[in-house]
Tab-separated table of C-alpha atoms and ligand atoms in Angstrom:
chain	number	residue	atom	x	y	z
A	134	UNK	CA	11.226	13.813	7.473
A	135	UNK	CA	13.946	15.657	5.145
A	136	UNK	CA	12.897	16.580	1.791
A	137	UNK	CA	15.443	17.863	0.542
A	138	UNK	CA	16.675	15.679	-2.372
A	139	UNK	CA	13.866	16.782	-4.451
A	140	UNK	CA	16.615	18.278	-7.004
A	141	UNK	CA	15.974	16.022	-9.321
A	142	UNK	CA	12.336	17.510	-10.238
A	143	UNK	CA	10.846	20.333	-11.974
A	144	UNK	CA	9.281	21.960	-8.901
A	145	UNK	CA	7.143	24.122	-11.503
A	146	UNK	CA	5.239	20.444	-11.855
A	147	UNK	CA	2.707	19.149	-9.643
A	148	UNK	CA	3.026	15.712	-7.700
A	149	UNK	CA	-0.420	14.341	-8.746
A	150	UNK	CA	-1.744	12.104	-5.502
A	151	UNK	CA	-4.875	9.356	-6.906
A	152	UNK	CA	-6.765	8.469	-3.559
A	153	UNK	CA	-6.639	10.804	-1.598
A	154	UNK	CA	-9.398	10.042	0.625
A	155	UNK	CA	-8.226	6.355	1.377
A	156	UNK	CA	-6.280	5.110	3.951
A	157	UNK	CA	-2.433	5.805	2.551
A	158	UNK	CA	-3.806	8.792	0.195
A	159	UNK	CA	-5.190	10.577	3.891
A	160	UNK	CA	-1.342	10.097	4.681
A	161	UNK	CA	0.271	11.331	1.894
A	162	UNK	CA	-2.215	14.263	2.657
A	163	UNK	CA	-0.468	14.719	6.300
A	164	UNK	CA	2.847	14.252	4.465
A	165	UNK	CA	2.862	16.005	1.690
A	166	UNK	CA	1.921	19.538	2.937
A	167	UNK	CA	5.078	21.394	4.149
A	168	UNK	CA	6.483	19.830	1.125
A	169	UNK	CA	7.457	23.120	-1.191
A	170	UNK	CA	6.385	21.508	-4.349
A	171	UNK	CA	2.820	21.919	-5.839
A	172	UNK	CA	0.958	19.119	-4.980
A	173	UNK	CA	-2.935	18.268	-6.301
A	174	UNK	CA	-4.102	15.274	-4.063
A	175	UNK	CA	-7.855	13.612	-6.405
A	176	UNK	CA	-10.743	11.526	-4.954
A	177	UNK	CA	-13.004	10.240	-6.500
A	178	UNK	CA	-15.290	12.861	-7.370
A	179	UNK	CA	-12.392	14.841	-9.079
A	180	UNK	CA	-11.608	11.554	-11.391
A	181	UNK	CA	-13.163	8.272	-11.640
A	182	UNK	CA	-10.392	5.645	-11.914
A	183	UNK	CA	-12.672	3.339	-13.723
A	184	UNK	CA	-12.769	5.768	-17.249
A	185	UNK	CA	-9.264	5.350	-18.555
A	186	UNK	CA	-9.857	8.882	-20.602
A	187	UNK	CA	-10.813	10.746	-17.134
A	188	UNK	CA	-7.560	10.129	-15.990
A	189	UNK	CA	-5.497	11.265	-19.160
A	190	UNK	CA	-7.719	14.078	-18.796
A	191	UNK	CA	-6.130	14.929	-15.434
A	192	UNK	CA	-2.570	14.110	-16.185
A	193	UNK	CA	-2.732	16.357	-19.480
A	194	UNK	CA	-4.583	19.098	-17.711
A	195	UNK	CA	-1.895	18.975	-14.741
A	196	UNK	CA	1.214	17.810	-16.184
A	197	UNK	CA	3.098	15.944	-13.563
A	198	UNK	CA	6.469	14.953	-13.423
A	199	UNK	CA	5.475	13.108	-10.366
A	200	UNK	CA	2.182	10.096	-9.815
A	201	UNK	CA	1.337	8.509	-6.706
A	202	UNK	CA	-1.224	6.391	-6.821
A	203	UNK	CA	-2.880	5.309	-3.879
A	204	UNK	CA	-5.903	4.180	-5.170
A	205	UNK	CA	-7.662	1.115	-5.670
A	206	UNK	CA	-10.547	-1.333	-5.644
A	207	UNK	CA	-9.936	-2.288	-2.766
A	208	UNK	CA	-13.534	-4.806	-1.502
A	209	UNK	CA	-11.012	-7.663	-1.598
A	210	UNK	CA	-14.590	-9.944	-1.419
A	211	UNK	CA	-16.320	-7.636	-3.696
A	212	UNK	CA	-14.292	-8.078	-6.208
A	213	UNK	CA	-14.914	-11.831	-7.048
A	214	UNK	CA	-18.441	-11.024	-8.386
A	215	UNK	CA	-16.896	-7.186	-9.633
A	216	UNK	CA	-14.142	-8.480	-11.598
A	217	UNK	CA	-14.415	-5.441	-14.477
A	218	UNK	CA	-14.421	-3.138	-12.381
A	219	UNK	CA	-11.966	-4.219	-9.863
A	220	UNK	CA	-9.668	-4.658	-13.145
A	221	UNK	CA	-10.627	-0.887	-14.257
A	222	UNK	CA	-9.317	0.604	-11.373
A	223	UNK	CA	-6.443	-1.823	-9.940
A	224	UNK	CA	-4.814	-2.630	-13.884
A	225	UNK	CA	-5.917	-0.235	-16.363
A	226	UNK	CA	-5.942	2.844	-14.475
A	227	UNK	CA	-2.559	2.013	-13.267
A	228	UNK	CA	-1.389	1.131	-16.942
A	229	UNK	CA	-2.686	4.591	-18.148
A	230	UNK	CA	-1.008	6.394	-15.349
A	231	UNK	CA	2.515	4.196	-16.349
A	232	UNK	CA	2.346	5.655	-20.240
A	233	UNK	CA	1.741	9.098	-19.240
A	234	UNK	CA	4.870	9.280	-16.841
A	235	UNK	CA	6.976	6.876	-18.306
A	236	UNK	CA	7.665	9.993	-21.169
A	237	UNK	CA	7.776	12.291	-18.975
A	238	UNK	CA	11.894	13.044	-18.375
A	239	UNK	CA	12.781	12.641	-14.660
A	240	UNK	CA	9.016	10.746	-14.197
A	241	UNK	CA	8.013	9.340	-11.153
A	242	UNK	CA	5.577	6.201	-10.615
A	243	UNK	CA	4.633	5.193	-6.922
A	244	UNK	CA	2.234	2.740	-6.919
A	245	UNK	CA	1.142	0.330	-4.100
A	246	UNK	CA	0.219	-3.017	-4.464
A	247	UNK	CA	-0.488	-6.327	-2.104
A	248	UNK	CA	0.635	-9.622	-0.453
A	249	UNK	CA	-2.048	-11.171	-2.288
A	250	UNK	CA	-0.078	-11.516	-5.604
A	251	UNK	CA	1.583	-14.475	-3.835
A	252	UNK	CA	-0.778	-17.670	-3.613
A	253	UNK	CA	1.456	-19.701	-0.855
A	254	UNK	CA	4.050	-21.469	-2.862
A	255	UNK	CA	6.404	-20.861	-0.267
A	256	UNK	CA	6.615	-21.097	4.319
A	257	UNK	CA	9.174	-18.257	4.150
A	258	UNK	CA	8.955	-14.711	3.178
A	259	UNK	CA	8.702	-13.437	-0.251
A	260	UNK	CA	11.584	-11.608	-1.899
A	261	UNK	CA	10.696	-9.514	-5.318
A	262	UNK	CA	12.447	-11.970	-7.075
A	263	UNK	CA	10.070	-14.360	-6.199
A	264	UNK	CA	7.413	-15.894	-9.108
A	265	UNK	CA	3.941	-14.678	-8.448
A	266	UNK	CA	0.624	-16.643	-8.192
A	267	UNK	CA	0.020	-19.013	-9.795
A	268	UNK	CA	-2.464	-16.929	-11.141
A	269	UNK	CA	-5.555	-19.337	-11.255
A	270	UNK	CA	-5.207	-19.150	-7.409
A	271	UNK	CA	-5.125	-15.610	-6.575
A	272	UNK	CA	-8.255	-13.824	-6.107
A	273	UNK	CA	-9.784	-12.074	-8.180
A	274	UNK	CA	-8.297	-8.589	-5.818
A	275	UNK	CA	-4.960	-10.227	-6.300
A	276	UNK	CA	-5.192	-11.118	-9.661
A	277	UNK	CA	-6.262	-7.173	-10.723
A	278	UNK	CA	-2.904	-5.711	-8.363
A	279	UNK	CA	-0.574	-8.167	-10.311
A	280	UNK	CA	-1.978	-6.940	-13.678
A	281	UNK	CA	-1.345	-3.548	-12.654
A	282	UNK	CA	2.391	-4.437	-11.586
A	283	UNK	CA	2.685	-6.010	-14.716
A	284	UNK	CA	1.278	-3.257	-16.988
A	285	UNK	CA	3.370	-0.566	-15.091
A	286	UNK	CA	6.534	-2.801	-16.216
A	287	UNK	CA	5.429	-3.184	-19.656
A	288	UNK	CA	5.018	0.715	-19.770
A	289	UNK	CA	8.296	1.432	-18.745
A	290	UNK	CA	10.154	-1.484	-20.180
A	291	UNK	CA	8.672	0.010	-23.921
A	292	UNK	CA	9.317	3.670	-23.016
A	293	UNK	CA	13.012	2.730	-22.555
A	294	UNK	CA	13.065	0.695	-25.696
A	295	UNK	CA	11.260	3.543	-27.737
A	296	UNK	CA	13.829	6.175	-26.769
A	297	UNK	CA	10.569	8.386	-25.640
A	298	UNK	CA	12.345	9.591	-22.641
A	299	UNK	CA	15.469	10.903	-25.062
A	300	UNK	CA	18.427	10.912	-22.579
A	301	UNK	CA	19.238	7.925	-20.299
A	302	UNK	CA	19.688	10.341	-16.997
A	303	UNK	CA	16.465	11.293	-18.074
A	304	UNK	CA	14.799	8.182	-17.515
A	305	UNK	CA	11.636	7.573	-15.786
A	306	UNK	CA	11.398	5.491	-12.978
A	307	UNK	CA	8.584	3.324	-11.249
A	308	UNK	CA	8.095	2.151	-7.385
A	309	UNK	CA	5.798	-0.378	-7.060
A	310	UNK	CA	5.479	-0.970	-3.035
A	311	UNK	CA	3.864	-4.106	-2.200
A	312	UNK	CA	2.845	-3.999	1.076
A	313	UNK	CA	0.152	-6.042	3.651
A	314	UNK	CA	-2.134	-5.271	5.984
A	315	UNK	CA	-2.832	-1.577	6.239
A	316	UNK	CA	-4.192	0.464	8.738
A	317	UNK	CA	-4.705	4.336	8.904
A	318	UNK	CA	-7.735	6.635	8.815
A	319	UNK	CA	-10.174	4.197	7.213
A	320	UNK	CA	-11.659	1.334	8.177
A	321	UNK	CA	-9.668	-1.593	9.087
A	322	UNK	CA	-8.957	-4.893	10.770
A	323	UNK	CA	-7.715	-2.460	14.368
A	324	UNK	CA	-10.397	-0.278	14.471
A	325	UNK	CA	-12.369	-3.352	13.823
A	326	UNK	CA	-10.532	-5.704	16.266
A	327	UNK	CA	-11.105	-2.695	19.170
A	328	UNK	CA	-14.603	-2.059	18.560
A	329	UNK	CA	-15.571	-5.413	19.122
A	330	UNK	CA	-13.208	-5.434	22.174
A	331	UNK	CA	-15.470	-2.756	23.642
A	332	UNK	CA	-19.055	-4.433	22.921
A	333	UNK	CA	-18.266	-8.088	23.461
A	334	UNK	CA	-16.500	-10.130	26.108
A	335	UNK	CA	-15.490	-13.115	23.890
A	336	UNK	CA	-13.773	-13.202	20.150
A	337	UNK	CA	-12.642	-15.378	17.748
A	338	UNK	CA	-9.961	-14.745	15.234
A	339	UNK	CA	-8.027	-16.456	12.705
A	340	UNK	CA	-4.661	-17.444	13.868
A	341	UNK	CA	-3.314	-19.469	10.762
A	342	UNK	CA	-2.310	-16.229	8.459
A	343	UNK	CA	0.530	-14.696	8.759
A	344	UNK	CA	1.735	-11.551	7.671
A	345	UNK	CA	3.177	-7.786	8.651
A	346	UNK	CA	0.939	-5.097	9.831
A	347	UNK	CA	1.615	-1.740	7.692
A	348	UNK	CA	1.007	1.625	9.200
A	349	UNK	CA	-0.421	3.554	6.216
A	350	UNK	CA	1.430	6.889	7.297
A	351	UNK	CA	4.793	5.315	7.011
A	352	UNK	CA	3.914	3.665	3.752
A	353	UNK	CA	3.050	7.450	2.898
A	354	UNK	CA	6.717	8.465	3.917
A	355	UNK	CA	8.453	5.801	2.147
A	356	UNK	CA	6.884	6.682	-1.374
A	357	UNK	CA	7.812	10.266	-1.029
A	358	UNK	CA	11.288	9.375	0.277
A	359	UNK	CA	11.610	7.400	-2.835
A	360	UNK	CA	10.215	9.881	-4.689
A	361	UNK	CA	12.857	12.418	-3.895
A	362	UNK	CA	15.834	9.791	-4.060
A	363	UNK	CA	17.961	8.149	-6.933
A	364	UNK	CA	17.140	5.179	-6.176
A	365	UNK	CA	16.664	2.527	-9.450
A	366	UNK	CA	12.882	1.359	-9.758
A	367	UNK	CA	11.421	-1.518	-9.421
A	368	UNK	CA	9.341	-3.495	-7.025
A	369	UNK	CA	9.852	-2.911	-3.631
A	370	UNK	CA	8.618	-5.116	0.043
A	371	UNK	CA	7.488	-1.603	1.907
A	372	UNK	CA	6.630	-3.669	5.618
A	373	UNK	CA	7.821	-3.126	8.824
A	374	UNK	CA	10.034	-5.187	11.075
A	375	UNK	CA	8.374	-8.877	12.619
A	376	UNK	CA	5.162	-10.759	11.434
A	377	UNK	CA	2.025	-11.946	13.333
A	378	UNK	CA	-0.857	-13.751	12.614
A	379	UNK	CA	-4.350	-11.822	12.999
A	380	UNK	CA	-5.007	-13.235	16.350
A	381	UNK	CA	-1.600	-12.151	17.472
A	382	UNK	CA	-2.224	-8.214	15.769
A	383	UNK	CA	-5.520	-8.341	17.344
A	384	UNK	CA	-4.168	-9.658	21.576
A	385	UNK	CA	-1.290	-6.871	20.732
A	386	UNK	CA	-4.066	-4.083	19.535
A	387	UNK	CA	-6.813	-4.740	22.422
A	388	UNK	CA	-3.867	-5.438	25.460
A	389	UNK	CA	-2.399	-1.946	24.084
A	390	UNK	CA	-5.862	-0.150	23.929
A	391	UNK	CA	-6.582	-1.408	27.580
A	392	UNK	CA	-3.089	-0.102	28.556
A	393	UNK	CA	-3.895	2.968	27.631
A	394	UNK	CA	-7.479	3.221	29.247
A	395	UNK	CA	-9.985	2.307	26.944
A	396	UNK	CA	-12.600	0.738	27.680
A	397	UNK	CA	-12.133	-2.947	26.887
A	398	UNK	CA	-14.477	-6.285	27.538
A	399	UNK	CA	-12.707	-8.915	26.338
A	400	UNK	CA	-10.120	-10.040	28.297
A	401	UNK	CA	-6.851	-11.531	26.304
A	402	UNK	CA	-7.380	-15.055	27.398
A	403	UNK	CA	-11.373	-15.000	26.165
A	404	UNK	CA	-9.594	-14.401	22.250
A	405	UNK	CA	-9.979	-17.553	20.830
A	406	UNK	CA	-7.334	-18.310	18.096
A	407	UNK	CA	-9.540	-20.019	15.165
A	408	UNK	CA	-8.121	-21.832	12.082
A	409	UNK	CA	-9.211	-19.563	8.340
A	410	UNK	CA	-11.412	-22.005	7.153
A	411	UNK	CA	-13.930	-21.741	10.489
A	412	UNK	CA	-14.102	-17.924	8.620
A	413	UNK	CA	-15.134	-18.882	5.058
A	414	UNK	CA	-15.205	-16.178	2.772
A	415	UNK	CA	-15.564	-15.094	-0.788
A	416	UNK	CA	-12.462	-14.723	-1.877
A	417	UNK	CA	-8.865	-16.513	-1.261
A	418	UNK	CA	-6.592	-15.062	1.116
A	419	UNK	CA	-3.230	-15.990	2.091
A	420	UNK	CA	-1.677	-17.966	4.545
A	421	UNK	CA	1.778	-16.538	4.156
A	422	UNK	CA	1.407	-12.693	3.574
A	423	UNK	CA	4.996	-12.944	4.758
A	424	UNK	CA	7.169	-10.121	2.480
A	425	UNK	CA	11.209	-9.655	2.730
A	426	UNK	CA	12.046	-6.004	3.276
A	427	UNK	CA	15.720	-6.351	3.157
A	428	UNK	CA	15.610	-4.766	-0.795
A	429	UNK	CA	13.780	-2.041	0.923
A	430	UNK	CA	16.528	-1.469	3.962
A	431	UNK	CA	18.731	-1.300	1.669
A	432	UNK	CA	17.448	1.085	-0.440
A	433	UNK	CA	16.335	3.562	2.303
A	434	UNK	CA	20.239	2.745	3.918
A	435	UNK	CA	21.581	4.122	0.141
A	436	UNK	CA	19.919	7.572	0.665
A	437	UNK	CA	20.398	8.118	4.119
A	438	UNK	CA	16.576	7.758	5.218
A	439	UNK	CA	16.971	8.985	8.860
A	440	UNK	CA	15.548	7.012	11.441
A	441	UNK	CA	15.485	3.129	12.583
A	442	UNK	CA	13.873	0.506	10.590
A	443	UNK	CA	10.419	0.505	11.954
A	444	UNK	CA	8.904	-2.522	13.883
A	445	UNK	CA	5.258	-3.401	13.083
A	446	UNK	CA	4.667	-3.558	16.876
A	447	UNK	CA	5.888	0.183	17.330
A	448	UNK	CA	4.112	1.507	14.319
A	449	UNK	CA	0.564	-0.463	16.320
A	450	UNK	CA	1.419	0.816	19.506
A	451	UNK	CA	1.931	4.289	18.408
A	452	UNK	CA	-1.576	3.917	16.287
A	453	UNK	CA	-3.678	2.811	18.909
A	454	UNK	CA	-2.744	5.135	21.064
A	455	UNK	CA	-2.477	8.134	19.796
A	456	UNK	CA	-5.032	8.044	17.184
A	457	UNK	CA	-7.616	4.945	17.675
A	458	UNK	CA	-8.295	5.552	21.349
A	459	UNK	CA	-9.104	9.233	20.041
A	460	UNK	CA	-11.011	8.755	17.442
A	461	UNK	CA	-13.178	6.359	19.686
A	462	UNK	CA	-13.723	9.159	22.434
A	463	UNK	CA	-14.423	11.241	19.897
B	697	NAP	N1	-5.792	-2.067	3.037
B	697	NAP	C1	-4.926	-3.079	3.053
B	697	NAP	O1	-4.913	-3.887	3.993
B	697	NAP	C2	-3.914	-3.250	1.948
B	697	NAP	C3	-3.058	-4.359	1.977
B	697	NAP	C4	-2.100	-4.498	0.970
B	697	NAP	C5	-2.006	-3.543	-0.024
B	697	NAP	N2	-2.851	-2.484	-0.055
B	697	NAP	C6	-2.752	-1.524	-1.141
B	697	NAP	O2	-2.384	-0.266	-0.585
B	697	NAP	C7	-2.962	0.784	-1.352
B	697	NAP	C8	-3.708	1.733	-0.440
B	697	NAP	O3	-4.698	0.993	0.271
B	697	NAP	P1	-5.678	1.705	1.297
B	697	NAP	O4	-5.874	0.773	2.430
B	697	NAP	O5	-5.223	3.110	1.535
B	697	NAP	O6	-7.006	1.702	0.422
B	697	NAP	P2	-8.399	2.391	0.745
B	697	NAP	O7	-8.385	3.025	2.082
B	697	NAP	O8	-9.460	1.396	0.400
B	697	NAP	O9	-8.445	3.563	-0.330
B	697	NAP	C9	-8.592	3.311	-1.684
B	697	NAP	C10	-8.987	4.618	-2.346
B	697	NAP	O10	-9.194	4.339	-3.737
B	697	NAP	C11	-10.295	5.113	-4.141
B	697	NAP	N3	-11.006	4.550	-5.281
B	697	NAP	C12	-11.561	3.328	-5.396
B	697	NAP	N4	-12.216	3.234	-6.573
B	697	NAP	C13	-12.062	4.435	-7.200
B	697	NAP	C14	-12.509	4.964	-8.442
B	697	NAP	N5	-13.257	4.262	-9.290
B	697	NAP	N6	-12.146	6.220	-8.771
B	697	NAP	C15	-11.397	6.968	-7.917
B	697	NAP	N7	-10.951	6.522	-6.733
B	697	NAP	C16	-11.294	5.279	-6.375
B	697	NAP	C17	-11.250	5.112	-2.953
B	697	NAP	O11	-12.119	6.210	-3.098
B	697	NAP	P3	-13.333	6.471	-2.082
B	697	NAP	O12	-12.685	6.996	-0.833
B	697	NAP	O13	-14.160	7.485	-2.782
B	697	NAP	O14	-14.017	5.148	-1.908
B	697	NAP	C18	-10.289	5.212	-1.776
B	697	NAP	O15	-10.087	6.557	-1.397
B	697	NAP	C19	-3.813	0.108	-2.421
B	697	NAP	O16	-3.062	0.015	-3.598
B	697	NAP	C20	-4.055	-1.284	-1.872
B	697	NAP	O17	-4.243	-2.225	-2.915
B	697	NAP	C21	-3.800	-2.303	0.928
């Protein structure tokens, strides 16, 4: 990957990475570190995301021109009985984070966020234009991510109005990447999916979601590419290529592990396809996860992003092979 339309930022000023021990923040890690501009990736232990004055601790002490924020509460069942805190970290946090670069000349925002602002009002896929919720039947996960969209807006949308940010080609700008089931170097449904595969010789999964499978390193590569372009901000759809349901992701996963030697039990036809609602659990998920990535294509088309349009099959593939099946040897 080319970096080098980074002209546009101070390169004396950190890019300031929240999460860096989850699944896109271990990315950005892989990403970001020929990059030639400083670069201070924080966990956890560095700032708690739940203590709105820890983080404008961190931004004053390190001054970035530059946030991405990979974090989040993200115990999508958790969260119905942790509402605070899964507010804390997915809308405040995010909101604090918006202020603080939204004055900043030449700021930068990347922020990822979820399928699950979208509570099924449509068969088809999502566009950004599209309303969100209803509200009242998001979880409690989903509801938290849409604050945080919303406060980033409101953040921007009054920086602008203020005149904070004193020249308009010195505007700040915000990319918030909705995206859908991730997988990287975390836990996850695939690692999940092929563990089973390897301890059990029948499995049930649910068939009746639908959505795009999201390889966390390439959601790493967007944000930076976006970072570095002049692109306008806004909400983006960052997902590959096709859709699948969960039974389909998980037949594609184990047939691929299998392909490529591991050692696998369950045999394709002994993967029972299973409706949600034999699954119950805590909190609402959605059928149609399904998000439009055209905005996206065209974005990445505007600034030359080399390379195809990735499929979510060939971002799997790739996965399981050359990092799943060796992290299970290991
Ligand atoms: N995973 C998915 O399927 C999925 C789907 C759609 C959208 N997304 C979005 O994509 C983004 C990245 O997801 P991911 O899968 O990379 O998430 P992840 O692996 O769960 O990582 C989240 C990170 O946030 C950190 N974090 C949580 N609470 C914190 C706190 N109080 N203070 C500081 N750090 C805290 C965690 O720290 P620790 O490592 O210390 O726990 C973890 O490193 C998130 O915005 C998520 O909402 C994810």
């Amino acid at each position: 990957m080319s970096f080098s339309s980074f002209e546009l930022l101070d390169q004396s000023k950190p890019i300031v990475v929240f999460g860096r021990d989850g699944q896109v923040g271990k990315a950005l890690q892989v990403c970001l570190k020929d990059l030639q501009v400083p670069v201070v990736f924080l966990g956890r232990s560095d700032c708690d995301l739940s203590n709105a004055s820890a983080i404008r601790d961190m931004l004053n002490r390190y001054q970035p021109q530059v946030i991405i924020n990979a974090a989040a509460y993200t115990a999508v069942d958790k969260a119905e009985t942790e509402q605070e805190i899964a507010f804390a970290i997915n809308a405040k946090a995010p909101q604090v984070m918006a202020y603080y670069i939204a004055n900043v000349a030449h700021g930068i925002l990347v922020h990822y966020s979820t399928d699950y602002v979208f509570a099924d009002t449509k068969k088809t896929a999502y566009s950004e234009e599209d309303i969100t919720g209803p509200v009242e039947q998001l979880s409690i996960y989903g509801q938290s991510k849409l604050a945080g969209e919303q406060a980033i807006e409101e953040a921007f949308n009054l920086a602008q109005d203020s005149g904070h940010t004193s020249y308009k080609d010195k505007f700040s700008r915000y990319f918030i990447l909705r995206t859908s089931w991730v997988y990287g170097d975390g836990g996850n449904f695939i690692r999940t999916m092929l563990r089973l595969a390897g301890e059990r010789d029948q499995l049930k999964v649910v068939a009746d979601q639908i959505g795009v499978p999201s390889s966390a390193q390439w959601l790493a590569e967007v944000g930076i590419q976006l970072t570095g372009s002049r692109v306008e901000s806004g909400i983006y759809h960052a997902v590959p290529d096709g859709e699948t349901s969960w039974h389909g992701l998980a037949v594609f996963a184990i047939e691929t592990a299998a392909l490529a030697g591991e050692g696998i039990e369950v045999k394709p036809e002994n993967m029972q396809a299973i409706p949600a609602t034999d699954y119950p659990l805590p909190a609402k998920r959605p059928y149609n996860s399904r998000l439009s990535n055209q905005k996206l294509k065209q974005a990445l088309s505007e600034m030359a992003f080399t390379g195809t349009y990735p499929h979510w099959q060939e971002q799997v593939a790739a996965y399981v092979k050359e990092y799943v099946t060796a992290s299970l040897k290991s």
